[in-house]
CSV table of C-alpha atoms in Angstrom, one decimal:
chain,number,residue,atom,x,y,z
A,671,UNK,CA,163.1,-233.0,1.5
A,672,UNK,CA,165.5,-235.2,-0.1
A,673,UNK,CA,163.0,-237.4,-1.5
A,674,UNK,CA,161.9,-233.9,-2.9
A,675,UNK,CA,165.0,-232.3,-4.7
A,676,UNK,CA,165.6,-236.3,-6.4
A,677,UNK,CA,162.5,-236.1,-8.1
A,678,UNK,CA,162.7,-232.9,-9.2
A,679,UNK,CA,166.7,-233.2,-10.1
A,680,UNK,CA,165.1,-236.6,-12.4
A,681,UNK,CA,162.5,-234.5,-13.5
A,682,UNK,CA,163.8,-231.4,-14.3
A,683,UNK,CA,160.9,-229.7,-16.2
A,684,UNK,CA,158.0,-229.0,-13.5
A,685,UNK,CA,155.6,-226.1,-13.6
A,686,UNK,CA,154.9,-223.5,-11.1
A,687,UNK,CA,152.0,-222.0,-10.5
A,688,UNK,CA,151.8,-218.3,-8.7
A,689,UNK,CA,148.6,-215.6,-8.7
A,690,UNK,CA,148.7,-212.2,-10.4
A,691,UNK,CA,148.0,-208.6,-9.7
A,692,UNK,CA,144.4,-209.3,-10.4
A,693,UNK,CA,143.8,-212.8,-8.4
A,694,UNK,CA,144.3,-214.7,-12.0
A,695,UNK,CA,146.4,-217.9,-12.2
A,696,UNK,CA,149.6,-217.8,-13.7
A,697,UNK,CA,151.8,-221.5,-14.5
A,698,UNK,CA,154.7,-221.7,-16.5
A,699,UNK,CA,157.5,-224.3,-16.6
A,700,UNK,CA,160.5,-224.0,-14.4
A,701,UNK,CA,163.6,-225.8,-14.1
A,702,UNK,CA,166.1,-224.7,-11.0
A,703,UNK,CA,166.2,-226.6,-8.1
A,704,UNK,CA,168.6,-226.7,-5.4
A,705,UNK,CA,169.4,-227.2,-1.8
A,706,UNK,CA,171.1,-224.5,0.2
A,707,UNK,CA,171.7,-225.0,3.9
A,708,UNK,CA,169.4,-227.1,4.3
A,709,UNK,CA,166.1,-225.5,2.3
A,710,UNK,CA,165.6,-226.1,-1.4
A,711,UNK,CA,165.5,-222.8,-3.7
A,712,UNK,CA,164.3,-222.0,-7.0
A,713,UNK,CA,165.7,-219.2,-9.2
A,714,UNK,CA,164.3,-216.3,-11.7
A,715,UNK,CA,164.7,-212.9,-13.0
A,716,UNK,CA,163.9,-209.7,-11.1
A,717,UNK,CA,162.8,-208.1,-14.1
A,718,UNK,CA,160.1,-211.0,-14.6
A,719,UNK,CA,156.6,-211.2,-13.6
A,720,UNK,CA,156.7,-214.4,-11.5
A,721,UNK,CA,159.2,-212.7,-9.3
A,722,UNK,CA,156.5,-209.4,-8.6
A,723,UNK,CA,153.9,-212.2,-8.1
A,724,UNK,CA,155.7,-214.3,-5.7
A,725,UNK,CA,156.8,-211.2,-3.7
A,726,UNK,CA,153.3,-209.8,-3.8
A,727,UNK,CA,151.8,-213.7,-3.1
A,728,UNK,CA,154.1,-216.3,-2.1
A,729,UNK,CA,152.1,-218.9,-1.7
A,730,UNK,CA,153.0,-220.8,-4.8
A,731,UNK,CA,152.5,-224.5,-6.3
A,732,UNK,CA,154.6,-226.9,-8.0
A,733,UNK,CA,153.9,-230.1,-10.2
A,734,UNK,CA,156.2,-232.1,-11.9
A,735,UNK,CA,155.8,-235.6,-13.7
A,736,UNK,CA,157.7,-239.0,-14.2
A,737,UNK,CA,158.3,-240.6,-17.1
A,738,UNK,CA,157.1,-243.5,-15.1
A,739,UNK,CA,153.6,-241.9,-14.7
A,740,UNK,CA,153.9,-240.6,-11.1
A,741,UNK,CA,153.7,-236.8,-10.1
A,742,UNK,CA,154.4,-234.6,-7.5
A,743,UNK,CA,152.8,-231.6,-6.3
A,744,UNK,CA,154.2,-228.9,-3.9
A,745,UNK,CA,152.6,-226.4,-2.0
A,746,UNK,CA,155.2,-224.2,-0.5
A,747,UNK,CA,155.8,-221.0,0.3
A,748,UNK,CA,158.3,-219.1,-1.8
A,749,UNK,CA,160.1,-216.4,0.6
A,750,UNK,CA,163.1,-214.1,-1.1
A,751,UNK,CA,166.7,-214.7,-0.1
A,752,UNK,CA,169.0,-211.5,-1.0
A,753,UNK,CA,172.1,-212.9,-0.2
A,754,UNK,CA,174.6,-213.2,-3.1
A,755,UNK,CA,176.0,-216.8,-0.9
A,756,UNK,CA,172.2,-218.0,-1.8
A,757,UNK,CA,172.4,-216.8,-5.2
A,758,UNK,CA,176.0,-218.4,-5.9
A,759,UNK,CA,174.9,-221.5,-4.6
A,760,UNK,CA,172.1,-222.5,-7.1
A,761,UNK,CA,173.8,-220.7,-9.8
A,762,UNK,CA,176.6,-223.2,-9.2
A,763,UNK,CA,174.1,-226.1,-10.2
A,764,UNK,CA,172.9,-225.1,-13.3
A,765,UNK,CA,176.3,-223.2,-15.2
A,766,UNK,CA,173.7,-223.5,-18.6
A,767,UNK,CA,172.1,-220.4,-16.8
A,768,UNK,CA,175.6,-218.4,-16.7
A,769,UNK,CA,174.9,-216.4,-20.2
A,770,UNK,CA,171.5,-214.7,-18.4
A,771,UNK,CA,172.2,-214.7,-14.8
A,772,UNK,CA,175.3,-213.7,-12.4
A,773,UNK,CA,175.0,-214.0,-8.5
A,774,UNK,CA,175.7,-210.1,-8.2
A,775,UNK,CA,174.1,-208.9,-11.9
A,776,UNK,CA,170.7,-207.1,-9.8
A,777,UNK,CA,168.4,-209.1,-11.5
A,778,UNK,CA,169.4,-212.5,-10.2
A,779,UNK,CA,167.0,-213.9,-7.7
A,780,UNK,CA,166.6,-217.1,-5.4
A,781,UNK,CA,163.5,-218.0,-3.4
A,782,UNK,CA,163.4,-220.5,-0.3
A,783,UNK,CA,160.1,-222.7,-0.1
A,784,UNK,CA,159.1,-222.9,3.1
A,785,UNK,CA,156.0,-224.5,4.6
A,786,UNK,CA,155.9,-227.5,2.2
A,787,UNK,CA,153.6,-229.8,1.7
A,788,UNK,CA,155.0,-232.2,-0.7
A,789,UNK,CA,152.5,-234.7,-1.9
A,790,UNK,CA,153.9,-237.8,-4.5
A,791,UNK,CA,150.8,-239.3,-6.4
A,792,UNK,CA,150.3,-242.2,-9.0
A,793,UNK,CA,147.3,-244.2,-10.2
A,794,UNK,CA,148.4,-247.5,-8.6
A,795,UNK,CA,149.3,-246.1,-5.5
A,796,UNK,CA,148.3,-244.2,-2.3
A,797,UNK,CA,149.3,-240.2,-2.3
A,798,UNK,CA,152.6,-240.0,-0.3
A,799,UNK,CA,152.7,-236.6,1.7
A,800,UNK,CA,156.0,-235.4,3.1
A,801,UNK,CA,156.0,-231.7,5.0
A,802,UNK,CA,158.5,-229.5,6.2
């Protein structure tokens, strides 16, 4: 899981990938990451679509890229923690987020992935698969 948050803390910029109301693919590009007694978390807006989508779905992909031409892609499962301890906690990595977001605002949200299936990939080298 380590392995994980590093890549994504030197790659900050990965997309995520969820499914709509109607089975259609939405991706967009995300940027919180953080770990949080012992899971790693990502963080959005209540009011925002990709929140109803992982709370309707949460079965949810990531992929991110290296400057060095490598990539990750997680599969994971995105579950909704409601506690404000959660919230504070990857709010306290990324104080840039502070003018949009406060832990107790109601529309602050964090999601756990759980079920991960981690998988780091390049052209020169064989697929790396971490789980947890």
């Amino acid at each position: 899981m380590d392995e994980v948050l590093a890549y994504l803390k030197a790659n900050p910029t990965y997309f995520l990938a969820t499914v709509d109301e109607a089975g259609n693919p939405q991706v967009r590009p995300f940027g919180t990451i953080a770990k949080f007694e012992g899971r790693l978390y990502i963080q959005t807006g209540r009011v925002k679509s990709v929140s109803y989508q992982m709370l309707a779905h949460p079965r949810v992909a990531l992929c991110a890229t290296g400057a060095d031409g490598t990539w990750l892609r997680i599969e994971a499962d995105a579950v909704l923690d409601d506690r404000l301890e959660a919230r504070e906690a990857v709010l306290a990595e990324y104080p840039e987020l502070r003018p949009m977001y406060a832990a107790d605002d109601g529309n602050c949200e964090v999601f756990a992935l759980e079920n991960v299936t981690a998988t780091f990939c390049s052209f020169t080298e064989a697929p790396y698969v971490v789980r947890w």
